[in-house]
Structure formats: C-alpha cells, structure tokens
XYZ file of C-alpha atoms in Angstrom:
639
model
C -0.045 -0.182 0.053
C 1.449 3.320 -1.014
C 2.049 5.589 2.022
C -0.072 8.967 1.829
C 2.083 11.812 0.340
C 3.004 14.928 2.595
C 0.289 16.804 0.861
C -2.217 14.136 1.472
C -1.485 14.287 5.143
C -1.465 17.923 5.677
C -4.882 18.424 3.615
C -7.678 19.338 5.902
C -5.490 19.766 8.882
C -5.429 22.868 10.884
C -2.815 25.416 9.955
C -1.034 24.861 13.231
C -0.216 21.389 11.855
C 1.480 22.782 8.936
C 3.358 25.418 10.900
C 4.613 22.704 13.263
C 6.490 20.966 10.451
C 10.335 21.496 10.049
C 11.017 24.259 7.602
C 12.423 21.779 4.894
C 9.076 19.995 4.882
C 7.034 23.118 4.945
C 9.183 24.118 1.859
C 8.817 20.867 0.268
C 5.127 20.882 0.713
C 4.816 24.516 -0.864
C 6.871 23.380 -3.804
C 5.101 20.098 -4.105
C 1.649 21.785 -4.521
C -0.045 23.543 -1.621
C -2.424 25.450 -3.909
C -3.780 27.813 -1.191
C -5.079 28.281 2.170
C -8.192 26.223 1.243
C -6.074 23.037 1.484
C -5.863 23.537 5.172
C -9.750 23.770 5.694
C -11.893 21.239 3.938
C -9.916 20.207 0.686
C -10.146 16.543 -0.200
C -13.613 16.295 1.451
C -16.433 15.831 -0.958
C -18.213 19.017 -1.543
C -21.343 17.757 -0.028
C -19.552 16.765 3.166
C -17.996 20.176 3.941
C -19.035 22.371 6.675
C -20.988 25.187 4.895
C -24.457 26.337 4.636
C -26.784 24.248 2.505
C -27.027 27.121 -0.186
C -23.249 27.102 -0.589
C -22.914 23.318 -0.919
C -25.771 22.994 -3.305
C -24.340 25.860 -5.477
C -20.779 24.311 -5.290
C -21.924 20.993 -6.399
C -23.923 22.398 -9.430
C -20.768 24.569 -10.379
C -18.577 21.632 -9.988
C -20.809 19.402 -12.400
C -21.045 22.413 -14.993
C -17.215 23.002 -14.966
C -16.501 19.222 -15.266
C -18.873 18.832 -18.197
C -16.880 21.207 -20.183
C -13.819 19.749 -22.369
C -10.253 20.228 -21.031
C -8.207 19.507 -17.897
C -10.044 20.600 -14.655
C -7.194 19.328 -12.157
C -7.999 19.923 -8.581
C -11.364 21.348 -9.432
C -13.030 20.788 -6.129
C -10.231 22.328 -4.362
C -10.569 25.444 -6.471
C -14.171 25.824 -5.282
C -14.042 27.472 -2.126
C -16.731 27.146 0.415
C -15.108 27.775 3.727
C -16.770 30.552 5.720
C -13.527 32.340 6.857
C -12.024 32.478 3.264
C -15.353 33.651 1.889
C -15.606 36.237 4.555
C -12.103 37.529 3.455
C -13.559 38.242 0.054
C -16.223 40.604 1.618
C -13.570 43.498 1.909
C -10.819 45.210 -0.386
C -8.194 47.476 0.796
C -10.681 49.965 2.253
C -10.975 50.443 6.090
C -13.102 47.592 7.709
C -16.704 49.066 6.898
C -18.488 46.587 9.309
C -21.595 44.377 9.159
C -23.910 47.555 8.310
C -22.236 47.771 4.868
C -21.293 44.179 4.394
C -24.187 42.218 5.634
C -27.201 44.551 5.636
C -26.876 47.249 2.967
C -25.020 44.767 0.816
C -24.331 40.959 0.920
C -20.652 41.324 0.325
C -19.838 37.848 1.407
C -20.211 35.338 -1.432
C -22.042 32.254 -1.413
C -19.050 30.545 -2.965
C -15.719 31.442 -4.808
C -14.117 29.750 -7.753
C -10.430 30.112 -8.988
C -10.574 29.230 -12.808
C -7.408 28.051 -14.410
C -8.319 28.755 -18.013
C -10.451 31.062 -20.185
C -12.610 27.956 -20.797
C -13.508 27.543 -17.195
C -14.156 31.271 -16.861
C -16.608 30.718 -19.713
C -18.265 27.867 -18.094
C -18.606 29.541 -14.631
C -20.282 32.619 -16.161
C -22.646 30.497 -18.361
C -23.712 28.713 -15.186
C -24.150 31.980 -13.326
C -26.256 33.198 -16.257
C -28.393 30.092 -16.318
C -28.979 30.572 -12.649
C -29.225 34.219 -12.710
C -26.663 34.440 -10.057
C -24.624 37.597 -9.326
C -20.765 37.349 -10.327
C -18.261 39.465 -8.605
C -14.921 39.555 -10.539
C -11.841 39.699 -8.179
C -8.276 40.085 -9.084
C -6.119 41.282 -6.160
C -8.756 43.678 -4.687
C -6.228 46.473 -4.040
C -8.730 49.349 -4.644
C -10.940 50.668 -2.007
C -14.213 51.435 -3.484
C -15.884 48.016 -3.343
C -15.572 47.155 -7.027
C -14.122 43.659 -6.502
C -16.497 42.638 -3.763
C -20.004 41.029 -4.152
C -23.193 43.041 -3.786
C -25.708 40.325 -3.647
C -23.786 37.303 -2.585
C -23.648 34.729 -5.366
C -20.265 33.646 -6.919
C -16.943 35.432 -6.607
C -14.503 34.605 -9.493
C -11.037 34.983 -8.297
C -8.474 35.232 -11.063
C -5.416 34.501 -8.947
C -4.654 31.288 -11.113
C -4.859 33.134 -14.445
C -1.448 34.543 -13.764
C 0.548 33.705 -17.006
C 3.278 36.146 -18.177
C 4.327 35.619 -21.595
C 7.220 37.914 -23.194
C 7.827 38.352 -26.831
C 11.353 39.796 -27.239
C 11.104 40.212 -30.788
C 7.923 42.625 -30.814
C 8.903 44.027 -27.263
C 5.460 43.033 -25.890
C 4.196 40.996 -23.020
C 1.000 39.191 -22.586
C -0.156 39.256 -18.859
C -3.213 37.160 -17.386
C -5.841 38.770 -15.308
C -4.302 37.424 -12.151
C -0.541 38.200 -12.873
C 0.463 40.365 -10.041
C 2.904 43.506 -10.605
C 5.772 42.054 -8.798
C 5.893 39.148 -10.928
C 5.434 41.154 -14.057
C 8.217 43.592 -13.109
C 10.657 40.752 -12.233
C 10.022 38.913 -15.396
C 10.500 41.826 -17.589
C 13.678 42.961 -15.631
C 15.394 39.775 -16.324
C 15.049 40.436 -20.125
C 16.009 43.920 -19.656
C 12.593 45.414 -20.291
C 10.241 47.366 -18.356
C 6.613 48.605 -18.560
C 6.306 52.394 -19.606
C 3.560 52.843 -16.909
C 2.524 50.979 -13.958
C 0.513 51.148 -10.748
C 1.956 52.367 -7.576
C 1.855 48.994 -5.932
C 3.412 45.492 -6.309
C 0.576 43.318 -5.075
C -2.122 44.536 -7.469
C -2.737 43.141 -11.123
C -2.327 45.279 -14.253
C -5.703 44.013 -15.336
C -7.490 45.352 -12.313
C -5.576 48.779 -12.581
C -6.373 49.035 -16.210
C -10.092 48.384 -15.375
C -10.318 51.073 -12.726
C -8.808 54.000 -14.523
C -5.052 53.292 -14.982
C -3.449 56.443 -13.582
C 0.020 55.861 -11.814
C 3.740 55.780 -12.070
C 5.218 57.659 -15.205
C 1.893 59.084 -15.969
C 3.249 62.561 -16.969
C 5.582 61.340 -19.566
C 4.070 57.980 -20.782
C 0.326 58.460 -20.004
C -2.194 55.952 -18.585
C -2.577 52.007 -18.674
C -4.693 52.358 -21.897
C -1.860 53.963 -23.568
C 0.384 50.783 -23.424
C -2.375 48.210 -24.095
C -2.267 46.938 -27.521
C -5.081 44.222 -27.154
C -7.452 42.759 -24.358
C -8.933 39.467 -24.419
C -12.317 39.761 -22.866
C -15.226 37.261 -21.955
C -18.424 39.318 -22.564
C -21.157 38.804 -20.172
C -23.109 36.957 -22.917
C -20.555 34.403 -23.339
C -18.697 35.743 -26.358
C -14.839 35.849 -26.235
C -13.610 38.792 -27.973
C -10.228 40.441 -28.490
C -10.319 44.079 -28.708
C -7.316 45.758 -30.520
C -6.094 49.137 -29.935
C -6.400 50.062 -33.566
C -10.456 49.199 -33.565
C -9.964 45.679 -34.794
C -11.993 43.086 -33.234
C -11.563 39.111 -33.084
C -14.644 37.237 -31.922
C -14.712 33.322 -31.131
C -18.291 32.133 -31.774
C -19.285 28.463 -32.153
C -15.847 27.222 -32.295
C -14.683 29.462 -35.104
C -12.689 32.712 -34.847
C -13.787 35.837 -36.758
C -11.382 38.758 -37.666
C -12.986 42.072 -38.024
C -11.408 45.441 -39.409
C -12.051 48.466 -37.573
C -14.660 49.612 -40.018
C -16.601 46.077 -39.783
C -16.278 45.798 -36.020
C -19.476 48.072 -35.123
C -21.664 46.110 -37.653
C -20.873 42.894 -35.879
C -22.110 44.302 -32.542
C -25.276 45.878 -34.192
C -25.900 42.486 -35.989
C -26.179 40.811 -32.631
C -28.227 43.647 -31.159
C -25.471 44.973 -29.020
C -24.207 48.466 -28.665
C -20.652 48.709 -30.360
C -17.665 48.711 -27.980
C -14.053 49.353 -28.288
C -10.767 48.902 -26.379
C -11.074 52.439 -24.804
C -14.518 51.649 -23.444
C -12.972 48.831 -21.346
C -10.293 51.210 -19.564
C -12.081 52.204 -16.433
C -15.086 49.905 -16.992
C -14.522 48.233 -13.608
C -15.512 44.844 -14.861
C -19.118 45.922 -15.846
C -18.531 45.038 -19.591
C -16.975 41.714 -18.958
C -14.029 39.548 -17.646
C -10.739 40.715 -18.738
C -8.652 37.449 -19.275
C -5.368 38.911 -20.811
C -3.800 41.985 -21.948
C -1.053 42.425 -24.552
C 1.266 45.385 -23.268
C 3.867 47.294 -24.872
C 7.448 47.417 -23.119
C 10.582 49.420 -23.487
C 14.019 48.955 -22.211
C 14.577 49.012 -18.714
C 15.714 52.578 -17.731
C 18.077 54.450 -15.433
C 16.198 56.825 -13.316
C 17.082 60.544 -12.202
C 15.028 61.515 -9.184
C 14.624 64.975 -7.453
C 12.541 65.716 -4.195
C 12.256 69.334 -3.888
C 10.842 71.220 -0.893
C 8.923 74.396 -0.911
C 7.520 76.829 1.756
C 4.052 76.832 0.303
C 1.614 74.905 -1.774
C 1.473 77.790 -4.151
C 5.185 77.945 -4.600
C 5.337 74.124 -5.267
C 2.271 74.415 -7.897
C 4.098 77.431 -9.538
C 7.229 75.393 -9.965
C 4.986 72.488 -11.524
C 3.549 74.927 -13.918
C 7.024 76.096 -14.885
C 8.149 72.411 -15.379
C 5.103 71.866 -17.719
C 5.802 75.093 -19.711
C 9.609 74.216 -20.107
C 8.672 70.865 -21.475
C 6.397 72.351 -23.903
C 9.239 74.656 -24.914
C 11.660 71.606 -25.240
C 14.031 73.077 -22.526
C 14.326 69.414 -21.195
C 12.391 66.205 -21.855
C 9.159 65.387 -20.035
C 9.550 64.143 -16.551
C 8.129 60.425 -15.983
C 6.608 61.827 -12.891
C 5.377 65.289 -11.673
C 3.792 64.852 -8.153
C 2.940 67.555 -5.457
C 3.219 66.124 -1.912
C 1.763 67.930 1.117
C 4.321 68.668 3.927
C 1.926 66.286 6.153
C 2.315 63.489 3.678
C 6.238 63.547 3.795
C 6.099 64.057 7.575
C 4.260 60.918 7.786
C 6.390 59.200 5.527
C 9.591 60.143 7.549
C 7.800 58.780 10.560
C 7.724 55.459 8.898
C 11.332 55.636 7.815
C 12.402 56.417 11.489
C 10.515 53.420 12.599
C 12.166 51.042 9.970
C 15.729 52.465 10.850
C 15.390 50.715 14.188
C 14.319 47.350 12.469
C 17.071 44.616 12.299
C 16.173 43.690 8.879
C 17.287 47.021 7.499
C 20.784 46.058 8.071
C 20.213 42.787 6.176
C 17.636 43.353 3.442
C 16.336 40.467 1.185
C 15.913 40.680 -2.433
C 12.572 42.126 -1.969
C 13.658 44.909 0.330
C 16.695 45.699 -1.715
C 14.563 46.408 -4.798
C 15.739 43.686 -7.179
C 13.718 43.163 -10.170
C 12.317 46.617 -10.470
C 11.397 48.339 -13.552
C 14.681 50.392 -13.565
C 18.341 49.596 -13.487
C 19.385 52.274 -10.981
C 18.505 55.603 -9.454
C 20.731 58.698 -9.809
C 20.169 61.259 -7.012
C 20.319 65.106 -7.646
C 23.911 65.608 -6.564
C 25.002 62.956 -9.277
C 22.970 64.886 -11.695
C 24.645 68.231 -10.961
C 22.009 69.834 -8.609
C 23.015 71.752 -5.541
C 21.368 69.694 -2.761
C 20.808 70.363 1.011
C 18.943 68.921 4.088
C 15.317 69.829 4.523
C 15.356 72.781 6.922
C 12.335 71.363 8.605
C 8.908 70.149 7.812
C 8.194 72.081 4.469
C 4.792 73.019 3.517
C 4.935 71.139 0.251
C 7.278 68.981 -2.067
C 7.703 68.283 -5.680
C 8.737 64.799 -6.684
C 10.163 64.903 -10.304
C 12.061 62.068 -12.068
C 13.167 61.135 -15.477
C 13.577 57.925 -17.549
C 16.663 59.232 -19.091
C 19.702 60.596 -17.075
C 20.725 63.198 -19.949
C 17.134 64.811 -19.364
C 17.627 64.674 -15.764
C 20.891 66.674 -16.040
C 19.175 69.184 -18.281
C 16.483 69.501 -15.536
C 19.206 69.867 -12.931
C 20.801 72.651 -14.839
C 17.670 74.616 -15.399
C 16.588 74.021 -11.742
C 19.985 75.519 -10.494
C 19.611 78.486 -12.726
C 16.003 79.208 -11.637
C 15.847 82.010 -8.875
C 13.347 80.688 -6.428
C 13.080 79.546 -2.862
C 13.479 75.825 -2.907
C 15.686 73.005 -1.458
C 16.676 70.022 -3.455
C 17.007 66.944 -1.128
C 19.803 64.592 -1.551
C 19.301 60.976 -0.066
C 15.697 61.588 0.327
C 15.072 61.938 -3.384
C 16.737 58.622 -4.008
C 14.778 56.772 -1.410
C 11.423 58.138 -1.935
C 11.948 57.117 -5.631
C 12.948 53.704 -4.736
C 9.952 53.425 -2.552
C 7.327 54.286 -5.042
C 5.679 50.955 -4.541
C 4.691 51.775 -0.897
C 1.983 54.630 -1.412
C 0.256 53.310 1.583
C 3.045 52.838 3.864
C 1.897 55.588 6.113
C -1.403 53.914 6.689
C 0.050 51.889 9.661
C 0.075 55.389 11.604
C -3.658 55.553 11.394
C -3.763 52.337 11.497
C -6.330 52.988 8.688
C -6.476 55.326 5.684
C -9.445 56.997 3.885
C -9.016 59.015 0.859
C -10.778 60.968 -1.905
C -9.213 60.281 -5.158
C -10.421 63.048 -7.501
C -9.535 64.106 -11.072
C -9.247 67.943 -11.223
C -8.214 70.537 -13.754
C -4.528 71.161 -12.585
C -5.564 74.861 -12.430
C -7.951 73.994 -9.783
C -5.706 72.203 -7.546
C -4.315 75.337 -5.634
C -8.118 76.405 -4.968
C -9.049 72.866 -3.895
C -6.329 71.891 -1.559
C -6.829 74.522 1.076
C -10.574 73.993 1.195
C -9.891 70.054 1.612
C -7.475 70.914 4.382
C -10.194 72.927 6.222
C -12.568 69.852 5.864
C -9.804 67.689 7.430
C -8.951 69.980 10.152
C -12.750 70.104 10.997
C -12.605 66.325 11.156
C -9.818 66.684 13.564
C -6.913 65.491 11.049
C -4.402 66.792 8.849
C -4.694 66.419 5.114
C -2.222 63.823 3.568
C -2.258 64.918 -0.022
C -0.554 63.473 -3.231
C -1.160 65.180 -6.691
C -0.339 63.398 -9.847
C 0.122 66.143 -12.579
C -0.835 64.977 -16.028
C 0.376 66.256 -19.125
C -3.204 66.710 -20.539
C -3.947 69.311 -17.960
C -5.640 67.096 -15.347
C -4.395 66.059 -11.942
C -5.063 63.023 -9.971
C -5.679 64.391 -6.490
C -5.478 62.033 -3.505
C -6.762 63.715 -0.206
C -6.207 61.225 2.456
C -6.973 61.212 6.284
C -5.332 58.790 8.772
C -8.044 57.008 10.585
C -8.662 54.334 13.323
C -11.563 51.960 12.444
C -11.246 50.404 15.816
C -13.407 53.232 17.189
C -16.640 54.269 15.793
C -15.472 57.916 15.453
C -13.843 56.753 12.191
C -17.299 57.558 10.598
C -16.448 61.121 10.701
C -13.377 60.404 8.423
C -15.354 57.948 6.244
C -18.034 60.930 5.609
C -15.303 63.708 5.154
C -13.770 61.699 2.145
C -16.886 61.801 -0.125
C -17.588 65.357 1.121
C -14.334 66.413 -0.339
C -15.212 64.619 -3.600
C -18.496 66.510 -3.713
C -16.651 69.712 -3.089
C -14.519 68.943 -5.986
C -17.207 68.080 -8.440
C -19.544 70.960 -7.610
C -17.066 73.888 -7.353
C -13.702 72.890 -8.928
C -14.799 70.815 -12.059
C -13.568 67.391 -10.490
C -14.996 64.033 -10.764
C -14.266 60.775 -8.805
C -11.202 58.773 -10.140
C -12.888 55.384 -9.180
C -16.510 54.825 -8.607
C -16.608 51.187 -7.449
C -19.482 50.354 -5.441
C -19.687 53.011 -2.702
C -19.461 55.893 -5.041
C -21.553 54.515 -8.055
C -24.235 57.196 -7.366
C -22.052 59.663 -9.068
C -21.523 57.477 -12.225
C -23.508 59.730 -14.578
C -21.765 62.826 -13.497
C -18.394 61.165 -13.616
C -18.602 59.514 -16.974
C -20.829 62.094 -18.727
C -24.534 61.685 -19.480
C -23.984 60.708 -23.072
C -21.312 58.089 -22.438
C -22.967 56.814 -19.241
C -26.340 56.206 -21.307
C -24.395 54.486 -24.199
C -22.278 52.179 -21.736
C -25.445 51.515 -19.825
C -27.222 50.370 -23.030
C -24.277 48.212 -23.958
C -23.951 46.563 -20.453
C -27.876 45.860 -20.468
C -27.818 44.246 -23.896
C -24.857 42.009 -22.904
C -26.091 41.153 -19.332
C -29.845 41.988 -18.899
C -30.022 40.734 -15.356
C -26.686 42.670 -14.570
C -25.137 39.562 -13.097
C -21.537 40.686 -13.664
C -20.333 43.158 -11.134
C -23.643 44.270 -10.084
C -23.748 47.526 -8.183
C -20.728 48.813 -9.479
C -20.329 52.033 -11.452
C -23.976 52.443 -12.691
C -25.774 53.299 -9.531
C -25.827 52.360 -5.759
C -27.765 49.065 -5.237
C -28.445 48.811 -1.536
C -30.796 46.439 0.343
C -33.821 47.149 2.728
C -35.415 50.209 3.691
C -32.172 51.950 4.951
C -30.516 50.960 1.595
C -33.469 52.684 -0.256
C -32.982 55.838 1.853
C -29.294 55.945 1.472
C -29.646 55.566 -2.383
C -32.198 58.300 -2.705
C -30.339 60.686 -0.471
C -26.517 59.893 -1.179
C -25.725 62.867 -3.286
C -27.888 65.471 -1.537
C -26.744 64.073 1.725
C -23.053 64.729 0.786
C -23.947 68.245 -0.002
C -25.691 68.598 3.444
C -22.702 66.819 5.193
C -20.400 69.500 3.379
C -22.547 72.115 5.068
C -22.351 70.757 8.375
C -18.457 70.672 8.220
C -18.640 74.483 8.056
C -19.399 74.298 11.865
C -15.755 74.133 13.506
C -16.892 72.328 16.794
C -19.510 69.925 15.193
C -17.431 67.089 13.701
C -15.172 66.982 16.815
C -18.192 66.558 19.163
C -19.571 63.923 17.067
C -16.388 62.059 17.004
C -15.922 62.429 20.839
C -19.537 60.809 21.157
C -18.774 58.118 18.548
C -15.391 57.279 20.047
C -17.107 55.963 23.179
C -18.109 52.877 21.074
C -16.322 50.188 19.330
C -15.730 50.273 15.610
C -15.903 47.569 13.243
C -12.216 46.570 13.509
C -12.357 46.534 17.256
C -10.060 44.053 18.790
C -7.619 44.138 15.809
C -4.401 45.389 17.169
C -3.646 47.524 20.287
C -6.309 49.884 21.643
C -6.375 53.141 20.058
C -5.638 56.222 21.924
C -8.542 58.757 22.203
C -7.345 62.154 20.895
C -4.418 60.877 19.187
C -2.879 63.153 16.415
C -3.854 60.827 13.677
C-alpha cells in the first residue's frame, strides 16, 4: 500500500499542523503543490460533506458539475471551489477600512455564497454560463487592491478569483508582454527586468494586477511622460457577459470566437458585428475604467521598453502655491523643449512627507534593514538604478524642517535629468533639493500606503481635477480635514493633458466608531471638487456608484449602460458597480435616494468648526468595526 504523500497528510489539517512541520518539510510541501489556504480547511472532502451552509454546498455541487462537463483538464477542481466561511468572509472587503456589518451584511451581501478560481478561459466561460443560467450575481476579483468595493459582491452569489490566471508571456522580438488577469505586478516587473525590459507605466503597488488597474482608471507611475494604462495596452481578451470571447485591438479591430470559429473584423466592420447581434458597439477604450461591468478581462497584451536608469529629485517648498508654480514652470519648460518630459511630476503635502519620515524612522530601528532581502533591496524593479540630484549636477541640502509642500520629479533618461538639474539650478526661487531623500522616495514608489500604519487605517478621496483648480481645492480640503480633527495627507499626480489626480487622505482608526467622521469627510471632499472645482471621482466602484452619470458624462453613461444591459440583461456581472448604488432594505433605499444630497448637507455641516469633533468624541465611546484588531486606540491621538 502506497503511504500517503505529505500533501495528502496535511490536507484538511489545521494550519497549526502545517506550521509545526520542520522548515524543510514546509518548503517541500509548498513546492509540491500547496495550492492555497483552502487546502487546510476542507480540501479533499467531497463538496457535499463540507462544513458550509446548504445553499453554498448546493451551488458548489452544481458549479462543479457544470465545469467538469466542459472539455479540458480541470485538475483539482473541487479544491478550487471555495466554500469555507473564513475564506469567503475575506472576500467581503478590499483595501478599504473595515466597513463593518452594516455595509457588508445589511446594505449589501458582500460575502459570496462561494468562490471559484478558474485556471483557463474555458473555465471562466463555463462559470459565467452557469451563473447566467441560474441568474446568480458574479463578482470579478483580481487582487482587490482598490478601496471602493468594485471587487466585492453586492448580492452574494459567485466570486470569480482570477489568481490562477497569472501567466506572463514575453515576446522579445516585438517588445510586448501578455499578462493574465491574475498576474501580480511584482511578478510582471521581475519577469521583464530579467529580459532588460520594463513597462512604460504601472500602478504604485506590487501586489495588484495590471488588468485590475487598467479596469479602474489606470493612472499611476510615469503618468506625466507616458500616459495611462490604456496607452500601452495593444489588445485585451475579454469574456463578454453574454459568453462571447472577444479580443479588442487598440486600432479598433475585433476578433470574436463564436461556435468554435474565430472571426477577424476590421475597425470598419467591428461596429456592424455588434449591431448585427443587437449589441451596442464597443472598443478597447470603453474597457479602460469599466470596472468589470462590460466583462471579464482574461489577458492583456502590453507594450514594453528598455529598462531605464532613473534620475530623481525631491524638492521642498515653503508653500503649496510655490510648489504648484514650480510645477507650472516644469510643464511650460517641457512644451518649450528645454528638457524632456519628466516621468512623474507629483505634488506632496508637507504632512504626507512628515508621515513618510515617521515610517522611515520606525524602519531604521528594525534589524532587517541591516540585512535586506531581495524584495527589500529592490531587485527586479522596472529600472536599473536611481541617480540622485547631486550626481546629476544639482545643489543639494538638508530639508530645513517640515516644509509646506514638495515636488517629486523623476526622469527615465539621465541626460534629461541633467538638463533639468541645470535649469533648476539657474532658476531663482526658494526651494531646497534634497539628496538622499530623493533616491529613497523614488525607490519606495511601490509603498504609497506605507503611512497607513500610523492610522492604522486610511480613507482617501481620489479625484480628477483640472490642474488649474488644485491650488484652490487643496486649502478647502485641508479645512474639511481640520474640521474632522485631522491633517490632510495629499498627493497630486500632475498629468500632461492638464488634469491632476488628487489623492486627499486622512489617517483613521476604524477600531473606534469615530472613524465614521473620516469616512464621511472623504466623499464630502469629492462633492466639493465636483460642484465647485470641475472635478470628478477617479474610481466609482460600489460606494461611489451614485456619481456614475456625473463622472462618465451623461451621453457616455447612457451608451455604456445600454451596452451593459444588452450584454447582461440581469446585471449579473459586477452588479452594483459604477452605474448606481444598489443597496438592500429600507435603509438602503433611503441611502440610495439621499446619497448625493446627503453629501452636500454633510459638507455644510463641516462648516461648523466644533460639530465634527463633538460627534467624534461621542462616537469614540463605542467600538468600531475593527475593534479588537491590534492595540487599543488612543482617544485624541494626532492621527
């Protein structure tokens, strides 16, 4: 009789049993095929014998039969159908603060009935077909690194977790890379770096997916010089909600797979195919920022470029106005071709950098800093090295203290960086170019929320504004933050098209109920930006879907809404995202009807200096949704 393998012995055992194994056996088990945490719960048990609600078990058995009936290899299928309550509960939130059961159990049913991790486009198609047949809501989930609920369920149902669609295929001849929907940014950067290549643009995190970033707006690193995610996407393979597998090309061409045949349509013929199927025509641009409502992105073909050397500058100013004037000078100088466009042009509030330095001080005391591993040392990043201002010819000095504002400027070419350094030195203005901080800030671009631990939470308004309005908006946002008892932690990505992505953040502590003041302050700032500064939300997701028409524009909103309804009449895929709040019960109906006017009223209430602090003091007497996670919060803490 063959003895059971190590995997067979630990399957279904508590995590403690795995942790108790010697390190060599743990490593061997992982390399031998520990698929995920589900192995330690009820993997290996028949679906019907698992400890889960009857509805979950019934749906799981039905889904398993539907997937197994399709052609192809469906290895470990049962293990990839997740029914465990703990794992399903983890899918009820994204990177937002803990919203608590009011939002995740009453106003929505954010815990899916079951989760499935497909390994192939065929399995995605089979799962969506099964969901259509049962009219079951489907939430599309990549890494869930946004914070507006776009990757969590609205009405339970099925959560499709794309973690296993993580292929990365590099084509050195064409300088392109094909990335699966579940491919994480760290893996993409590492694979490209090994071949001497890099993405021209990328999000400011390593744990997210490019597909998810593309679907939620795609503004991030290198935005000033290289644009947005859409600007490097050559094609997108999408499984439309009606079951059609389509490839959208950047030049308007369309490939569709129907009844086992592939049809290649020119840009001129593609709209006719849609109309012939009683569908609203769609192009690749419509998928950018669609937040999964037009179908499941399976893979993307991306343009790459040689891995660059970076030249970085962190420059301190004594006021927001001085920093923004310097940013305007940079924009004008680029137009005059006095130096090449910087990759990034970012305004940072003084409080943001003060928070970053607090984190740096904390990390300096950690022993791992003396012996960093490959991840901490920055191996496999989308650059070969970072040159600081002194090397590039700029005069550097120590920051005289906490400055009011900072500009972060970097270049993908050292010659351009040197030209900028020369212009900066010749420019007569009050500024201080920082030395070591410039390099460190550039190297830590993938830690945009490293200050979150000071909260230990973070809420943020992410707003697209005309650049000319930033100087008028920031002081008013700072006033709202002050009325909430907080300081404004602001970052502004300046874009070459005249817009600016403004991230107005507040540290918060969701272990106390007073965090609700901060939670309301964020959409209040969005409302202010929309009504008085020509702004709009960057991401709608679930919690800001009431502003969909205003964000997208009435005409585009109506066209995409028609397209979505024709493809998905029952709105199964990403229900409740982007096109309007869908909340449950009487309270949900009230909130849905009053969300926009309620934010206007809340903004008026923030005009009373003592009101928000009084409300916070009252609410802080009660535990928040994250009560018990970490050390007790200190009432009246600075953050």
